[in-house]
Short mmCIF file of C-alpha atoms in Angstrom, two decimals:
data_model
loop_
_atom_site.label_atom_id
_atom_site.label_comp_id
_atom_site.label_asym_id
_atom_site.label_seq_id
_atom_site.Cartn_x
_atom_site.Cartn_y
_atom_site.Cartn_z
CA MET A 21 -21.49 19.77 -2.11
CA ARG A 22 -20.92 21.15 0.81
CA PHE A 23 -17.22 21.48 2.47
CA ASP A 24 -15.66 25.28 0.51
CA ARG A 25 -13.06 26.50 1.92
CA ASP A 26 -14.40 27.87 5.15
CA GLU A 27 -16.59 25.55 6.10
CA ALA A 28 -14.04 22.96 6.10
CA LYS A 29 -11.52 24.73 8.09
CA ARG A 30 -14.30 25.99 10.62
CA THR A 31 -15.22 22.73 11.03
CA ILE A 32 -11.63 21.35 12.01
CA GLU A 33 -11.28 23.85 14.12
CA ARG A 34 -14.13 23.20 16.06
CA VAL A 35 -12.02 19.53 16.77
CA LEU A 36 -8.80 21.39 17.70
CA ALA A 37 -10.76 23.75 19.75
CA LEU A 38 -11.33 20.12 22.26
CA ARG A 39 -7.73 19.59 22.67
CA GLN A 40 -6.14 19.22 26.08
CA ASP A 41 -3.01 17.84 25.90
CA GLY A 42 -0.58 17.28 23.03
CA ASP A 43 -1.71 18.14 19.28
CA LEU A 44 -5.08 17.27 17.13
CA GLU A 45 -3.94 15.75 13.52
CA VAL A 46 -7.31 15.92 11.06
CA GLU A 47 -8.16 15.09 7.92
CA LEU A 48 -12.20 15.63 6.37
CA LEU A 49 -13.02 13.97 3.27
CA ALA A 50 -16.47 15.33 2.19
CA ARG A 51 -17.51 12.84 -1.31
CA THR A 52 -20.10 12.27 -3.18
CA ALA A 53 -20.75 9.33 -5.76
CA SER A 54 -22.40 8.56 -8.41
CA HIS A 55 -22.87 5.79 -10.41
CA THR A 56 -24.96 4.08 -13.34
CA ARG A 57 -23.24 0.03 -13.77
CA PHE A 58 -24.53 -2.57 -16.51
CA ALA A 59 -24.60 -5.99 -17.94
CA ARG A 60 -25.89 -8.21 -21.15
CA ASN A 61 -27.11 -5.29 -22.39
CA GLU A 62 -29.50 -3.71 -19.48
CA ILE A 63 -29.03 -1.10 -17.01
CA THR A 64 -28.33 -3.08 -12.73
CA THR A 65 -27.50 -0.39 -11.00
CA SER A 66 -27.63 3.07 -10.47
CA GLY A 67 -26.65 4.42 -7.49
CA ARG A 68 -25.63 8.08 -5.40
CA VAL A 69 -23.72 8.06 -2.42
CA GLU A 70 -22.94 11.49 -0.18
CA ASP A 71 -20.58 10.89 3.10
CA VAL A 72 -18.17 12.92 5.37
CA THR A 73 -15.88 11.61 7.02
CA LEU A 74 -12.96 12.43 10.01
CA SER A 75 -10.14 11.12 10.97
CA ILE A 76 -8.52 12.67 13.75
CA ALA A 77 -5.44 11.31 15.99
CA ALA A 78 -4.35 12.64 19.03
CA ARG A 79 -0.54 13.39 19.06
CA ARG A 80 1.88 13.70 22.78
CA GLU A 81 4.94 12.78 23.50
CA GLY A 82 5.69 9.54 20.65
CA LYS A 83 1.95 8.09 20.75
CA ILE A 84 -1.03 8.88 18.82
CA GLY A 85 -4.47 7.38 19.22
CA THR A 86 -6.36 7.32 15.48
CA VAL A 87 -10.54 7.36 15.43
CA GLY A 88 -12.60 8.23 12.38
CA THR A 89 -16.25 9.26 12.84
CA ASN A 90 -19.09 11.24 10.40
CA ASP A 91 -20.58 13.22 13.71
CA LEU A 92 -19.92 16.34 12.93
CA SER A 93 -22.40 17.36 16.66
CA ASP A 94 -20.69 19.17 19.12
CA GLY A 95 -21.26 15.94 22.09
CA GLY A 96 -19.61 13.52 17.87
CA LEU A 97 -16.13 15.34 18.00
CA LYS A 98 -16.02 15.72 21.38
CA GLU A 99 -16.61 11.99 22.28
CA ALA A 100 -14.30 11.21 19.24
CA VAL A 101 -11.53 13.56 20.47
CA GLY A 102 -12.00 11.89 23.61
CA ARG A 103 -11.78 7.85 22.12
CA ALA A 104 -8.49 8.64 20.37
CA VAL A 105 -6.60 10.17 23.47
CA GLY A 106 -7.61 6.97 24.91
CA LEU A 107 -6.30 4.77 21.89
CA ARG A 108 -3.01 7.33 22.21
CA ASP A 109 -2.90 7.11 26.81
CA LEU A 110 -2.55 2.92 26.09
CA MET A 111 -0.70 2.86 22.62
CA PRO A 112 3.52 2.23 22.96
CA VAL A 113 5.67 4.70 22.56
CA ASP A 114 6.87 4.38 19.26
CA PRO A 115 9.91 4.09 17.82
CA GLU A 116 9.83 6.38 14.63
CA TRP A 117 8.18 9.21 15.69
CA VAL A 118 8.02 12.89 14.38
CA GLU A 119 6.66 15.33 15.65
CA THR A 120 4.05 16.68 14.47
CA LEU A 121 4.04 18.49 11.16
CA PRO A 122 4.00 22.40 11.09
CA PRO A 123 2.94 24.66 9.00
CA GLN A 124 3.06 24.47 5.32
CA SER A 125 2.33 25.41 1.79
CA TYR A 126 0.32 24.08 -0.56
CA PRO A 127 -0.10 24.24 -4.37
CA LEU A 128 -3.33 25.10 -5.53
CA PHE A 129 -4.96 22.78 -8.26
CA GLU A 130 -7.97 23.40 -10.00
CA THR A 131 -9.26 20.17 -11.13
CA ARG A 132 -13.02 20.58 -10.17
CA ASP A 133 -16.08 20.04 -13.45
CA GLU A 134 -19.23 21.71 -12.57
CA GLN A 135 -20.67 19.27 -15.04
CA ALA A 136 -19.14 16.05 -12.80
CA GLY A 137 -20.46 17.81 -9.25
CA ARG A 138 -23.58 17.32 -9.85
CA ALA A 139 -24.22 14.08 -13.60
CA ASP A 140 -26.91 11.87 -12.26
CA ALA A 141 -28.42 9.28 -13.61
CA ALA A 142 -29.64 11.14 -16.67
CA ASP A 143 -26.84 12.41 -17.58
CA ARG A 144 -24.93 8.81 -18.71
CA ALA A 145 -27.62 7.83 -19.76
CA ALA A 146 -27.19 8.23 -23.03
CA GLY A 147 -23.50 7.25 -22.76
CA VAL A 148 -24.54 3.86 -21.99
CA LYS A 149 -27.92 3.89 -23.74
CA ALA A 150 -24.67 4.14 -27.00
CA ALA A 151 -22.74 1.58 -25.53
CA LEU A 152 -25.91 -1.16 -25.13
CA THR A 153 -27.03 -0.17 -28.99
CA LEU A 154 -24.05 -1.06 -29.99
CA ALA A 155 -23.72 -3.97 -28.84
CA GLU A 156 -26.88 -5.59 -29.90
CA ARG A 157 -26.28 -4.57 -33.28
CA ARG A 158 -22.67 -6.23 -33.62
CA HIS A 159 -24.10 -9.47 -31.71
CA LEU A 160 -22.02 -8.64 -29.01
CA THR A 161 -22.00 -8.65 -25.10
CA ALA A 162 -22.23 -5.92 -22.84
CA ALA A 163 -20.88 -4.57 -19.79
CA GLY A 164 -19.51 -1.34 -17.45
CA PHE A 165 -19.57 0.70 -15.33
CA TYR A 166 -20.25 4.40 -15.52
CA GLU A 167 -18.83 7.13 -12.64
CA ASN A 168 -18.85 10.92 -11.28
CA ASN A 169 -17.49 11.89 -8.12
CA ALA A 170 -16.69 14.98 -6.41
CA GLU A 171 -14.13 15.62 -3.14
CA ALA A 172 -13.24 18.30 -0.66
CA ARG A 173 -10.86 17.31 0.82
CA ALA A 174 -9.26 19.38 3.99
CA ILE A 175 -6.74 18.79 6.48
CA GLY A 176 -5.31 20.53 10.01
CA ASN A 177 -3.48 20.98 13.00
CA SER A 178 -2.94 22.31 16.42
CA LYS A 179 0.88 23.49 15.43
CA GLY A 180 -1.81 25.25 12.63
CA ASN A 181 -1.06 23.63 8.99
CA PHE A 182 -3.65 23.86 6.92
CA GLY A 183 -5.04 22.43 3.53
CA HIS A 184 -8.07 22.18 1.71
CA HIS A 185 -8.51 21.74 -1.83
CA VAL A 186 -12.06 20.60 -3.63
CA SER A 187 -11.86 17.76 -6.97
CA THR A 188 -13.81 16.26 -9.66
CA ASP A 189 -13.26 12.89 -11.83
CA VAL A 190 -15.04 10.76 -14.28
CA GLU A 191 -14.38 7.14 -15.74
CA PHE A 192 -16.27 4.95 -18.25
CA SER A 193 -15.37 1.24 -18.88
CA VAL A 194 -17.01 -1.43 -20.62
CA THR A 195 -16.15 -4.41 -21.74
CA MET A 196 -17.39 -6.45 -24.61
CA ARG A 197 -17.70 -9.93 -25.42
CA THR A 198 -18.89 -12.24 -28.70
CA SER A 199 -21.58 -14.10 -28.25
CA ASP A 200 -19.87 -16.87 -28.28
CA GLY A 201 -17.10 -17.04 -25.80
CA THR A 202 -13.90 -16.82 -27.10
CA GLY A 203 -13.10 -13.33 -28.25
CA SER A 204 -13.91 -10.29 -25.41
CA GLY A 205 -12.52 -6.13 -25.42
CA TRP A 206 -12.17 -4.06 -23.18
CA ALA A 207 -11.71 0.13 -23.67
CA SER A 208 -12.03 2.95 -20.36
CA SER A 209 -11.97 7.22 -19.99
CA TYR A 210 -10.69 8.86 -17.22
CA SER A 211 -10.94 13.25 -17.20
CA PRO A 212 -11.49 15.10 -13.74
CA ARG A 213 -14.31 16.67 -16.80
CA PHE A 214 -17.16 14.94 -17.25
CA SER A 215 -17.28 16.13 -20.83
CA GLU A 216 -14.59 14.56 -21.77
CA VAL A 217 -15.45 10.93 -21.44
CA ASP A 218 -17.19 9.83 -24.33
CA PRO A 219 -18.95 6.77 -24.32
CA LYS A 220 -19.84 6.25 -27.77
CA PRO A 221 -15.56 6.01 -29.79
CA VAL A 222 -14.87 4.06 -26.21
CA ALA A 223 -17.30 1.34 -26.16
CA ARG A 224 -17.09 1.35 -30.35
CA ARG A 225 -12.69 0.57 -29.81
CA ALA A 226 -13.65 -2.15 -26.95
CA ALA A 227 -17.18 -4.07 -30.08
CA ASP A 228 -13.88 -3.83 -32.12
CA LYS A 229 -10.90 -5.34 -30.54
CA GLY A 230 -13.84 -7.74 -28.58
CA ILE A 231 -14.61 -9.19 -32.32
CA ALA A 232 -11.11 -8.94 -33.55
CA SER A 233 -10.27 -10.54 -30.80
CA ALA A 234 -12.69 -14.17 -31.34
CA LYS A 235 -11.67 -17.86 -31.91
CA PRO A 236 -7.99 -16.51 -31.12
CA ARG A 237 -4.86 -18.60 -32.43
CA GLU A 238 -2.31 -20.34 -28.89
CA VAL A 239 1.31 -19.49 -29.71
CA PRO A 240 4.23 -21.10 -27.41
CA PRO A 241 4.64 -19.19 -24.00
CA GLY A 242 9.04 -17.26 -24.05
CA ASP A 243 10.68 -14.42 -24.55
CA TYR A 244 8.84 -11.86 -27.60
CA THR A 245 9.27 -8.50 -28.66
CA VAL A 246 5.75 -7.08 -27.10
CA ILE A 247 3.32 -4.22 -28.48
CA LEU A 248 2.24 -2.73 -24.54
CA GLU A 249 -1.21 -0.42 -24.64
CA PRO A 250 -1.11 2.38 -22.67
CA ALA A 251 -3.16 0.40 -21.01
CA ALA A 252 -0.74 -2.22 -20.63
CA VAL A 253 1.98 0.64 -19.63
CA ALA A 254 -0.05 2.61 -17.26
CA ALA A 255 -0.14 -1.83 -15.29
CA LEU A 256 3.06 -2.27 -14.74
CA VAL A 257 4.39 0.71 -14.18
CA GLN A 258 2.44 1.84 -11.40
CA THR A 259 2.81 -0.26 -9.48
CA LEU A 260 6.81 1.30 -9.11
CA GLN A 261 4.87 3.85 -6.62
CA PHE A 262 3.81 0.83 -3.93
CA GLY A 263 6.94 0.19 -2.91
CA ALA A 264 10.52 0.07 -5.68
CA LEU A 265 10.38 3.64 -5.41
CA SER A 266 10.88 3.82 -1.42
CA LYS A 267 14.51 5.22 -0.19
CA ARG A 268 14.36 3.10 2.23
CA SER A 269 13.53 -0.41 0.72
CA ALA A 270 16.60 0.65 -1.12
CA ASP A 271 18.38 1.78 1.68
CA GLU A 272 17.99 -1.43 2.97
CA GLY A 273 18.30 -3.99 0.65
CA ARG A 274 15.35 -4.92 -0.88
CA SER A 275 14.11 -3.25 -3.56
CA VAL A 276 15.52 -2.97 -7.57
CA PHE A 277 16.98 0.16 -6.89
CA SER A 278 19.75 -1.29 -3.69
CA LYS A 279 22.77 -0.68 -4.87
CA GLU A 280 25.14 -4.64 -3.82
CA GLY A 281 27.18 -4.07 -0.92
CA GLY A 282 24.08 -1.25 0.48
CA GLY A 283 22.54 2.11 -0.03
CA SER A 284 21.06 2.82 -3.59
CA ARG A 285 21.04 3.22 -7.61
CA ILE A 286 20.61 7.08 -7.29
CA GLY A 287 22.49 8.06 -10.29
CA GLU A 288 23.48 4.61 -12.04
CA LYS A 289 21.34 4.15 -15.66
CA VAL A 290 17.89 1.85 -15.06
CA ALA A 291 16.24 2.43 -17.62
CA HIS A 292 16.61 2.84 -21.96
CA ASP A 293 17.74 6.40 -22.34
CA THR A 294 14.14 8.39 -23.91
CA VAL A 295 12.68 7.13 -20.11
CA THR A 296 11.51 10.09 -17.85
CA LEU A 297 9.39 9.17 -15.30
CA VAL A 298 8.42 12.41 -13.14
CA THR A 299 5.33 12.41 -10.93
CA ASP A 300 3.65 15.55 -11.92
CA PRO A 301 0.96 17.64 -9.33
CA PHE A 302 0.71 20.26 -12.45
CA GLU A 303 -0.38 18.68 -15.22
CA ALA A 304 -3.91 19.12 -15.46
CA ARG A 305 -4.79 15.25 -16.62
CA VAL A 306 -3.81 12.76 -13.79
CA PRO A 307 -5.73 14.23 -10.55
CA ALA A 308 -3.40 15.37 -7.78
CA LEU A 309 -3.83 16.71 -3.82
CA PRO A 310 -1.52 19.81 -3.24
CA TRP A 311 -0.13 17.80 -0.45
CA SER A 312 1.07 13.71 0.37
CA GLY A 313 0.06 11.19 2.84
CA ALA A 314 2.04 13.16 5.60
CA GLY A 315 1.61 16.15 4.48
CA LEU A 316 4.31 17.58 2.65
CA PRO A 317 3.17 19.85 -0.21
CA ASN A 318 3.04 17.72 -3.18
CA ARG A 319 5.18 19.09 -6.13
CA ARG A 320 7.32 18.03 -10.14
CA ILE A 321 9.82 15.54 -8.91
CA ALA A 322 12.01 13.14 -12.29
CA TRP A 323 11.86 9.82 -10.78
CA ILE A 324 13.39 8.62 -13.26
CA GLU A 325 15.91 11.66 -16.73
CA LYS A 326 17.09 9.45 -19.04
CA GLY A 327 17.20 5.99 -18.05
CA VAL A 328 18.60 7.78 -14.39
CA LEU A 329 17.56 7.40 -11.60
CA LYS A 330 17.40 10.77 -9.85
CA THR A 331 15.78 10.33 -5.64
CA LEU A 332 13.31 8.19 -4.37
CA TYR A 333 10.54 8.80 -2.06
CA ALA A 334 12.16 9.52 1.73
CA ASP A 335 8.97 9.77 4.23
CA ARG A 336 10.43 12.83 7.30
CA TYR A 337 11.06 10.01 9.66
CA TRP A 338 13.50 8.06 6.61
CA ALA A 339 14.85 11.37 5.35
CA ALA A 340 15.83 12.76 9.57
CA LYS A 341 17.63 9.47 9.14
CA THR A 342 20.14 9.42 6.44
CA GLY A 343 20.52 13.40 6.37
CA VAL A 344 17.96 14.43 3.29
CA ALA A 345 15.30 15.68 2.77
CA PRO A 346 12.01 14.19 2.87
CA THR A 347 10.51 13.43 0.03
CA PRO A 348 6.57 12.96 -1.42
CA SER A 349 5.42 9.61 -1.58
CA PRO A 350 4.58 9.07 -5.88
CA GLY A 351 2.42 9.35 -7.48
CA SER A 352 0.64 11.08 -10.57
CA LEU A 353 3.49 9.70 -12.73
CA VAL A 354 3.72 10.71 -16.29
CA LEU A 355 5.73 8.38 -18.43
CA ALA A 356 7.07 10.92 -21.33
CA GLY A 357 7.44 9.22 -24.61
CA GLY A 358 8.32 9.28 -28.37
CA GLY A 359 7.04 10.16 -31.18
CA ALA A 360 6.09 6.62 -33.05
CA THR A 361 2.35 5.93 -33.43
CA LEU A 362 0.89 2.67 -32.85
CA ASP A 363 1.12 1.39 -36.50
CA ASP A 364 4.27 2.97 -36.53
CA LEU A 365 4.59 0.95 -33.47
CA ILE A 366 3.05 -3.05 -35.38
CA ALA A 367 4.76 -2.02 -38.48
CA SER A 368 8.04 -2.00 -37.39
CA THR A 369 7.37 -5.78 -35.74
CA ASP A 370 8.77 -8.60 -38.02
CA ARG A 371 7.37 -11.13 -35.33
CA GLY A 372 5.12 -9.85 -31.57
CA LEU A 373 2.65 -9.13 -29.41
CA LEU A 374 -0.01 -6.61 -29.53
CA VAL A 375 -1.05 -5.97 -25.74
CA THR A 376 -4.49 -4.60 -25.26
CA ARG A 377 -3.88 -4.85 -20.77
CA PHE A 378 -2.85 -6.99 -18.55
CA TRP A 379 -4.87 -8.52 -15.40
CA TYR A 380 -4.00 -10.38 -12.22
CA ILE A 381 -0.59 -8.73 -11.40
CA ARG A 382 0.73 -9.84 -8.11
CA THR A 383 4.30 -9.53 -7.34
CA VAL A 384 7.19 -11.74 -7.68
CA ASN A 385 10.80 -11.00 -6.22
CA PRO A 386 10.84 -7.11 -4.74
CA GLN A 387 14.05 -7.36 -4.73
CA THR A 388 14.28 -7.75 -8.71
CA TRP A 389 10.37 -6.05 -9.75
CA HIS A 390 9.11 -9.26 -10.66
CA LEU A 391 5.54 -9.54 -11.29
CA THR A 392 3.00 -11.58 -12.59
CA GLY A 393 0.56 -11.66 -14.60
CA LEU A 394 -2.44 -12.16 -17.48
CA THR A 395 -2.94 -10.99 -20.61
CA ARG A 396 -6.66 -9.98 -20.74
CA ASP A 397 -9.45 -8.56 -23.81
CA GLY A 398 -7.36 -8.76 -26.29
CA LEU A 399 -3.40 -10.29 -27.77
CA PHE A 400 -3.44 -10.51 -31.06
CA LEU A 401 0.48 -12.27 -33.25
CA ILE A 402 2.25 -9.07 -35.22
CA GLU A 403 3.76 -11.09 -38.83
CA LYS A 404 5.64 -8.90 -40.45
CA GLY A 405 4.65 -5.70 -39.59
CA LYS A 406 0.72 -6.74 -39.58
CA ILE A 407 -1.41 -7.97 -36.44
CA ALA A 408 -1.74 -11.88 -38.79
CA ALA A 409 -4.51 -12.94 -35.44
CA PRO A 410 -5.90 -12.93 -32.12
CA ALA A 411 -3.71 -14.53 -29.99
CA VAL A 412 -4.30 -16.87 -26.44
CA ASN A 413 -4.00 -15.44 -24.05
CA LEU A 414 -0.49 -14.91 -21.92
CA ARG A 415 0.97 -15.67 -18.08
CA PHE A 416 3.75 -13.16 -18.13
CA ASN A 417 6.40 -12.78 -15.26
CA GLU A 418 8.09 -9.75 -16.10
CA SER A 419 9.51 -6.48 -14.14
CA PRO A 420 8.62 -3.42 -15.72
CA VAL A 421 12.23 -1.95 -15.42
CA VAL A 422 13.21 -4.37 -17.01
CA MET A 423 10.27 -3.39 -20.15
CA LEU A 424 11.65 0.25 -19.49
CA ARG A 425 15.52 -0.87 -20.38
CA ASN A 426 14.11 -2.86 -23.04
CA ILE A 427 12.03 0.32 -24.89
CA GLU A 428 12.50 0.11 -28.56
CA ALA A 429 10.02 2.88 -29.04
CA MET A 430 7.11 4.76 -27.80
CA THR A 431 3.64 6.81 -29.25
CA SER A 432 3.24 9.77 -26.80
CA PRO A 433 2.14 9.97 -24.57
CA VAL A 434 -2.12 10.09 -23.22
CA PRO A 435 -3.90 9.34 -20.34
CA ALA A 436 -4.75 6.01 -19.52
CA GLY A 437 -6.04 5.06 -16.08
CA ARG A 438 -5.22 8.33 -13.31
CA MET A 439 -1.77 8.59 -15.34
CA LEU A 440 -0.01 9.61 -18.30
CA VAL A 441 1.72 6.57 -20.74
CA PRO A 442 2.89 5.83 -24.19
CA ALA A 443 2.48 3.08 -25.61
CA ILE A 444 5.64 1.04 -26.00
CA LYS A 445 7.79 -1.55 -28.18
CA ALA A 446 9.58 -3.99 -26.23
CA ARG A 447 12.06 -6.31 -26.76
CA GLU A 448 12.18 -9.39 -24.68
CA PHE A 449 9.35 -10.06 -22.24
CA THR A 450 9.33 -13.21 -20.71
CA PHE A 451 5.48 -14.89 -21.24
CA THR A 452 5.61 -18.12 -19.17
CA SER A 453 2.85 -19.91 -19.88
CA LYS A 454 -0.98 -20.03 -21.82
CA SER A 455 -4.13 -19.26 -19.51
CA ASP A 456 -7.71 -20.54 -19.63
CA ALA A 457 -8.84 -16.98 -19.27
CA VAL A 458 -11.12 -14.68 -22.41
#
């Protein structure tokens, strides 16, 4: 891939050399994305995209103008800087302006895998064939996506800050449906390394789920003890990084972590004793950048530790306004687990529901962080410690904060999407209606 550290720095310095007044901030993203898509048991598309984009922000006296370009010629860069400056001068003064970031010290993460960076359709063919062969042998209909991406990112500004990072990621996901249309199973695998994503066992899990979920039984909505598989846990917990963990939202009374009468609930018990939720960019199984969106160095941050809210995210503006140190934004989330197995969680449940994953999740109330969404691709009724029958899908209306408070047991954490989470057994999880989705 182009744009190793030296080439990326030279490109950014060519932009910074065009500065005439104020400051310039530059972000470079060079990306190669390659994929194979399949549906109805045959490959439908295969593609590869290579692109480079530069984002240039001109800053002066509270005003910011930003443009993007992929024309890296001398003339293209000069035109882009000129447009950024022109936009800047038209903008009103930003009341939440912060000065251009001074030089930072970024951690080094080694997340590039050569095979993931160069793999093409031929390298992915064996994995896709294994999934399609399995689908045909078991009379299922398969659809899915197999992709591998490589990125080089760099940031720099006229104050002397510079950072560079290369990464790769690979993901295979597949849905298997029964021929009568009543059963559906899904599974996926993600890793920064190509060799660690094996489509065959992923397809087998999806096929087993699809067959087991056929001809589901209706169960009434209501409060259930649930066993949430890691994909379902990740879908709920990841939403916390999109506002709930914001100190500003809490301070302004807009968050589940707002304190009655003002301020935040930092220092209060908000979850079960076993819950520890951290950002950990040094965890090799989850992707991370050396810097957060605002350019602050990433670091390990405990958001919730042993059930106690330890800190909240504060950007540079809100940190200065409230007299605290700024915090990198949440990402690379890791939820610590327990020592149980999935079979243990099921065996210890007298009556409950096993959830493969959630779908179409939307926020209902930010002040309680209540969400709504649907179960999908495998919902099962548990009776007397055993899976009794597949169940018709349900709509849930629940807060992940309540779910974290009602935990009864957990497995060890595993990768789920771009997080590391366990399967969870939690009581009193609320389902509000039946869903016709399969």
